[in-house]
PDB file of C-alpha atoms in Angstrom:
ATOM      1  CA  MET A   1     -21.489 -57.468 229.519  1.00  0.00           C
ATOM      2  CA  ASN A   2     -20.156 -59.099 232.436  1.00  0.00           C
ATOM      3  CA  GLU A   3     -20.867 -57.996 235.998  1.00  0.00           C
ATOM      4  CA  PRO A   4     -17.804 -57.457 238.001  1.00  0.00           C
ATOM      5  CA  LYS A   5     -17.397 -60.428 240.514  1.00  0.00           C
ATOM      6  CA  PRO A   6     -17.846 -59.771 244.465  1.00  0.00           C
ATOM      7  CA  SER A   7     -14.450 -58.731 245.647  1.00  0.00           C
ATOM      8  CA  ASN A   8     -14.342 -61.506 248.569  1.00  0.00           C
ATOM      9  CA  SER A   9     -14.983 -64.480 245.745  1.00  0.00           C
ATOM     10  CA  PRO A  10     -12.053 -66.308 244.311  1.00  0.00           C
ATOM     11  CA  SER A  11     -11.944 -66.815 240.576  1.00  0.00           C
ATOM     12  CA  ASN A  12     -11.941 -70.086 239.188  1.00  0.00           C
ATOM     13  CA  TYR A  13      -9.002 -69.168 236.853  1.00  0.00           C
ATOM     14  CA  LEU A  14      -6.742 -68.868 240.196  1.00  0.00           C
ATOM     15  CA  SER A  15      -8.183 -71.865 242.586  1.00  0.00           C
ATOM     16  CA  CYS A  16      -5.282 -73.619 241.883  1.00  0.00           C
ATOM     17  CA  TYR A  17      -3.055 -71.295 243.491  1.00  0.00           C
ATOM     18  CA  SER A  18      -2.257 -71.190 247.393  1.00  0.00           C
ATOM     19  CA  PRO A  19      -4.494 -69.133 249.418  1.00  0.00           C
ATOM     20  CA  GLU A  20      -1.865 -66.420 249.837  1.00  0.00           C
ATOM     21  CA  VAL A  21      -1.162 -65.969 245.886  1.00  0.00           C
ATOM     22  CA  GLN A  22      -5.113 -65.863 245.660  1.00  0.00           C
ATOM     23  CA  GLN A  23      -5.425 -63.014 248.244  1.00  0.00           C
ATOM     24  CA  GLN A  24      -2.289 -61.090 246.605  1.00  0.00           C
ATOM     25  CA  ALA A  25      -3.713 -61.445 243.268  1.00  0.00           C
ATOM     26  CA  GLN A  26      -7.440 -60.533 244.598  1.00  0.00           C
ATOM     27  CA  ALA A  27      -5.806 -57.256 246.091  1.00  0.00           C
ATOM     28  CA  LEU A  28      -4.627 -56.342 243.004  1.00  0.00           C
ATOM     29  CA  LEU A  29      -7.678 -56.870 241.033  1.00  0.00           C
ATOM     30  CA  ASP A  30      -9.756 -54.950 243.819  1.00  0.00           C
ATOM     31  CA  SER A  31      -7.518 -51.794 243.717  1.00  0.00           C
ATOM     32  CA  ASN A  32      -8.192 -51.701 240.056  1.00  0.00           C
ATOM     33  CA  LYS A  33      -4.384 -52.110 239.379  1.00  0.00           C
ATOM     34  CA  SER A  34      -4.022 -55.409 237.748  1.00  0.00           C
ATOM     35  CA  GLY A  35      -4.767 -53.954 234.327  1.00  0.00           C
ATOM     36  CA  ALA A  36      -1.841 -51.036 234.659  1.00  0.00           C
ATOM     37  CA  TRP A  37       0.381 -53.804 235.685  1.00  0.00           C
ATOM     38  CA  LEU A  38      -0.076 -56.514 233.073  1.00  0.00           C
ATOM     39  CA  LEU A  39      -0.468 -53.151 230.465  1.00  0.00           C
ATOM     40  CA  LYS A  40       3.241 -52.048 231.487  1.00  0.00           C
ATOM     41  CA  LYS A  41       4.719 -55.633 231.691  1.00  0.00           C
ATOM     42  CA  TYR A  42       2.975 -56.582 227.952  1.00  0.00           C
ATOM     43  CA  PRO A  43       2.182 -52.948 226.271  1.00  0.00           C
ATOM     44  CA  GLN A  44       1.658 -54.926 223.025  1.00  0.00           C
ATOM     45  CA  THR A  45      -0.322 -57.717 221.604  1.00  0.00           C
ATOM     46  CA  HIS A  46       0.800 -60.287 219.092  1.00  0.00           C
ATOM     47  CA  GLU A  47       0.833 -60.170 215.534  1.00  0.00           C
ATOM     48  CA  LEU A  48      -0.282 -63.640 214.661  1.00  0.00           C
ATOM     49  CA  GLY A  49      -3.715 -62.772 213.587  1.00  0.00           C
ATOM     50  CA  SER A  50      -4.095 -65.617 210.896  1.00  0.00           C
ATOM     51  CA  GLU A  51      -4.233 -69.136 211.158  1.00  0.00           C
ATOM     52  CA  ARG A  52      -1.463 -69.655 208.998  1.00  0.00           C
ATOM     53  CA  ALA A  53       0.746 -67.517 210.959  1.00  0.00           C
ATOM     54  CA  LEU A  54      -0.347 -69.170 213.977  1.00  0.00           C
ATOM     55  CA  TYR A  55       0.444 -72.514 212.463  1.00  0.00           C
ATOM     56  CA  ASP A  56       3.850 -71.173 211.477  1.00  0.00           C
ATOM     57  CA  TYR A  57       4.629 -70.209 214.836  1.00  0.00           C
ATOM     58  CA  ALA A  58       3.914 -73.120 216.656  1.00  0.00           C
ATOM     59  CA  GLN A  59       5.388 -75.111 214.019  1.00  0.00           C
ATOM     60  CA  GLY A  60       8.468 -73.083 214.676  1.00  0.00           C
ATOM     61  CA  ILE A  61       8.594 -74.234 218.602  1.00  0.00           C
ATOM     62  CA  LYS A  62       7.738 -77.654 217.923  1.00  0.00           C
ATOM     63  CA  ASN A  63      10.594 -77.770 215.262  1.00  0.00           C
ATOM     64  CA  ARG A  64      12.635 -76.354 218.302  1.00  0.00           C
ATOM     65  CA  PHE A  65      12.174 -78.404 220.843  1.00  0.00           C
ATOM     66  CA  MET A  66      10.026 -81.309 219.786  1.00  0.00           C
ATOM     67  CA  ARG A  67      11.288 -82.439 216.509  1.00  0.00           C
ATOM     68  CA  SER A  68      10.576 -86.416 216.859  1.00  0.00           C
ATOM     69  CA  SER A  69       7.229 -85.628 218.074  1.00  0.00           C
ATOM     70  CA  SER A  70       4.069 -86.714 215.838  1.00  0.00           C
ATOM     71  CA  PRO A  71       3.513 -83.909 213.786  1.00  0.00           C
ATOM     72  CA  ILE A  72       0.821 -80.953 213.700  1.00  0.00           C
ATOM     73  CA  SER A  73      -1.866 -80.737 210.794  1.00  0.00           C
ATOM     74  CA  LYS A  74      -3.599 -77.802 211.981  1.00  0.00           C
ATOM     75  CA  VAL A  75      -3.426 -74.929 214.537  1.00  0.00           C
ATOM     76  CA  ILE A  76      -6.460 -72.432 214.503  1.00  0.00           C
ATOM     77  CA  TYR A  77      -8.596 -70.001 216.600  1.00  0.00           C
ATOM     78  CA  ASP A  78     -11.686 -71.711 217.591  1.00  0.00           C
ATOM     79  CA  ASP A  79     -14.852 -69.528 218.361  1.00  0.00           C
ATOM     80  CA  LYS A  80     -16.249 -72.492 220.028  1.00  0.00           C
ATOM     81  CA  ILE A  81     -13.739 -72.834 222.810  1.00  0.00           C
ATOM     82  CA  HIS A  82     -14.920 -71.045 225.862  1.00  0.00           C
ATOM     83  CA  VAL A  83     -12.599 -69.945 228.689  1.00  0.00           C
ATOM     84  CA  ILE A  84     -15.229 -70.699 231.520  1.00  0.00           C
ATOM     85  CA  ASN A  85     -14.392 -74.178 231.361  1.00  0.00           C
ATOM     86  CA  ASN A  86     -10.799 -73.485 232.072  1.00  0.00           C
ATOM     87  CA  ALA A  87      -9.816 -74.582 228.433  1.00  0.00           C
ATOM     88  CA  LEU A  88      -7.359 -71.900 226.938  1.00  0.00           C
ATOM     89  CA  GLY A  89      -6.879 -74.060 224.154  1.00  0.00           C
ATOM     90  CA  LEU A  90      -7.394 -77.762 223.224  1.00  0.00           C
ATOM     91  CA  HIS A  91      -5.017 -80.471 221.615  1.00  0.00           C
ATOM     92  CA  THR A  92      -7.021 -83.274 219.885  1.00  0.00           C
ATOM     93  CA  TYR A  93      -6.097 -86.484 218.090  1.00  0.00           C
ATOM     94  CA  VAL A  94      -8.359 -87.245 215.001  1.00  0.00           C
ATOM     95  CA  SER A  95      -8.315 -90.452 213.999  1.00  0.00           C
ATOM     96  CA  ARG A  96      -9.946 -91.183 210.154  1.00  0.00           C
ATOM     97  CA  VAL A  97     -10.706 -94.172 207.509  1.00  0.00           C
ATOM     98  CA  GLN A  98      -9.267 -93.343 204.056  1.00  0.00           C
ATOM     99  CA  GLY A  99      -9.843 -96.379 202.090  1.00  0.00           C
ATOM    100  CA  SER A 100      -7.771 -99.068 203.876  1.00  0.00           C
ATOM    101  CA  LYS A 101      -5.357 -96.672 205.870  1.00  0.00           C
ATOM    102  CA  LEU A 102      -6.115 -94.937 208.926  1.00  0.00           C
ATOM    103  CA  LYS A 103      -4.699 -91.202 208.996  1.00  0.00           C
ATOM    104  CA  ALA A 104      -4.137 -89.385 212.431  1.00  0.00           C
ATOM    105  CA  LYS A 105      -3.791 -86.149 212.674  1.00  0.00           C
ATOM    106  CA  ASN A 106      -2.805 -83.753 215.595  1.00  0.00           C
ATOM    107  CA  GLU A 107      -4.957 -80.336 215.579  1.00  0.00           C
ATOM    108  CA  ILE A 108      -4.619 -77.531 218.202  1.00  0.00           C
ATOM    109  CA  ARG A 109      -7.422 -75.126 218.670  1.00  0.00           C
ATOM    110  CA  VAL A 110      -6.574 -71.999 220.533  1.00  0.00           C
ATOM    111  CA  SER A 111      -9.641 -70.024 222.067  1.00  0.00           C
ATOM    112  CA  SER A 112     -10.549 -67.226 219.965  1.00  0.00           C
ATOM    113  CA  LEU A 113     -10.115 -64.765 222.782  1.00  0.00           C
ATOM    114  CA  PHE A 114      -6.575 -65.080 222.721  1.00  0.00           C
ATOM    115  CA  ARG A 115      -6.351 -63.692 218.957  1.00  0.00           C
ATOM    116  CA  ARG A 116      -5.295 -60.203 220.623  1.00  0.00           C
ATOM    117  CA  VAL A 117      -2.855 -61.019 223.637  1.00  0.00           C
ATOM    118  CA  PRO A 118       0.705 -60.154 224.157  1.00  0.00           C
ATOM    119  CA  GLU A 119       3.435 -62.990 222.424  1.00  0.00           C
ATOM    120  CA  PRO A 120       4.226 -64.468 225.469  1.00  0.00           C
ATOM    121  CA  LEU A 121       1.077 -65.455 226.808  1.00  0.00           C
ATOM    122  CA  LEU A 122      -0.071 -66.856 223.261  1.00  0.00           C
ATOM    123  CA  ARG A 123       3.082 -68.914 223.484  1.00  0.00           C
ATOM    124  CA  MET A 124       2.414 -70.276 226.680  1.00  0.00           C
ATOM    125  CA  ILE A 125      -1.005 -71.893 225.739  1.00  0.00           C
ATOM    126  CA  LEU A 126       0.915 -73.193 222.514  1.00  0.00           C
ATOM    127  CA  VAL A 127       3.572 -74.816 224.608  1.00  0.00           C
ATOM    128  CA  HIS A 128       0.839 -76.330 226.815  1.00  0.00           C
ATOM    129  CA  GLU A 129      -0.770 -77.890 223.811  1.00  0.00           C
ATOM    130  CA  LEU A 130       2.301 -78.778 221.895  1.00  0.00           C
ATOM    131  CA  ALA A 131       3.579 -80.745 225.135  1.00  0.00           C
ATOM    132  CA  HIS A 132       0.323 -82.946 224.779  1.00  0.00           C
ATOM    133  CA  LEU A 133       1.893 -84.198 221.760  1.00  0.00           C
ATOM    134  CA  ARG A 134       4.332 -86.206 224.021  1.00  0.00           C
ATOM    135  CA  GLU A 135       2.558 -86.316 227.394  1.00  0.00           C
ATOM    136  CA  LYS A 136      -1.315 -86.754 227.743  1.00  0.00           C
ATOM    137  CA  GLN A 137      -1.526 -85.950 231.569  1.00  0.00           C
ATOM    138  CA  HIS A 138      -0.920 -82.996 233.407  1.00  0.00           C
ATOM    139  CA  ASP A 139       1.785 -84.954 235.392  1.00  0.00           C
ATOM    140  CA  LYS A 140       5.166 -83.970 236.530  1.00  0.00           C
ATOM    141  CA  ALA A 141       6.756 -85.055 233.070  1.00  0.00           C
ATOM    142  CA  PHE A 142       3.830 -82.611 231.393  1.00  0.00           C
ATOM    143  CA  TYR A 143       5.068 -79.684 233.301  1.00  0.00           C
ATOM    144  CA  LYS A 144       8.720 -80.544 233.183  1.00  0.00           C
ATOM    145  CA  LEU A 145       8.403 -80.415 229.197  1.00  0.00           C
ATOM    146  CA  CYS A 146       6.243 -77.117 229.237  1.00  0.00           C
ATOM    147  CA  CYS A 147       9.324 -75.617 231.122  1.00  0.00           C
ATOM    148  CA  TYR A 148      11.782 -77.101 228.788  1.00  0.00           C
ATOM    149  CA  MET A 149      10.115 -75.150 226.134  1.00  0.00           C
ATOM    150  CA  GLU A 150       9.173 -72.049 227.795  1.00  0.00           C
ATOM    151  CA  PRO A 151      11.146 -71.368 231.064  1.00  0.00           C
ATOM    152  CA  ASP A 152       8.741 -68.812 232.598  1.00  0.00           C
ATOM    153  CA  TYR A 153       5.752 -71.292 231.977  1.00  0.00           C
ATOM    154  CA  HIS A 154       4.244 -71.124 235.390  1.00  0.00           C
ATOM    155  CA  GLN A 155       4.852 -67.245 235.806  1.00  0.00           C
ATOM    156  CA  LEU A 156       3.245 -66.586 232.146  1.00  0.00           C
ATOM    157  CA  GLU A 157       0.444 -68.908 233.277  1.00  0.00           C
ATOM    158  CA  PHE A 158      -0.429 -67.336 236.451  1.00  0.00           C
ATOM    159  CA  GLU A 159      -0.087 -63.851 234.575  1.00  0.00           C
ATOM    160  CA  LEU A 160      -2.608 -65.001 231.889  1.00  0.00           C
ATOM    161  CA  ARG A 161      -4.948 -66.582 234.514  1.00  0.00           C
ATOM    162  CA  LEU A 162      -4.716 -62.903 236.075  1.00  0.00           C
ATOM    163  CA  TYR A 163      -5.527 -61.311 232.933  1.00  0.00           C
ATOM    164  CA  LEU A 164      -8.436 -63.780 232.389  1.00  0.00           C
ATOM    165  CA  CYS A 165      -9.660 -62.341 236.091  1.00  0.00           C
ATOM    166  CA  HIS A 166      -9.238 -58.838 235.183  1.00  0.00           C
ATOM    167  CA  ARG A 167     -11.131 -59.354 231.668  1.00  0.00           C
ATOM    168  CA  ASP A 168     -14.314 -60.901 233.831  1.00  0.00           C
ATOM    169  CA  ARG A 169     -14.258 -57.881 235.998  1.00  0.00           C
ATOM    170  CA  PHE A 170     -13.069 -55.096 233.815  1.00  0.00           C
ATOM    171  CA  GLY A 171     -13.212 -56.235 230.321  1.00  0.00           C
ATOM    172  CA  ASP A 172     -10.297 -56.709 227.748  1.00  0.00           C
ATOM    173  CA  LEU A 173      -7.154 -54.867 227.812  1.00  0.00           C
ATOM    174  CA  TRP A 174      -5.834 -55.525 224.771  1.00  0.00           C
ATOM    175  CA  GLY A 175      -8.806 -56.062 222.336  1.00  0.00           C
TER     176      GLY A 175
END
């Protein structure tokens, strides 16, 4: 079981935000109101528990916004991805030699932790990983593409990071 973090230590999940935002999030966590706030905004989890459903959902987003991008061959939940390393999901490009041909496959792996979160939060992770099909670096073009696919991308990312802080201190909300 995780021990609660001291209230004066900022979380790694929120370190990319301004000190003011970090202080507001810390106050919400310290008052133990983060869980109620998140549950009110997101009362239920997604229903994409199977890897087939996850693949179909990701493929639907890709087909809607990135039809001409490279195909994705696999979208799975992965028990080996640890959120501690700030990885919510991974996009991998796998090259294999088959006979005299080089076969390339794009795979998306989502941390198993997100098997039971609200759909908008899972969607944000998938949008992020799908954007890597076209933009490899986390630069302006990358985030512009993320916002094109999900207009609330930045807000959803913040709320997911707040949930991760809450989870570290108080445990799962939806699991």
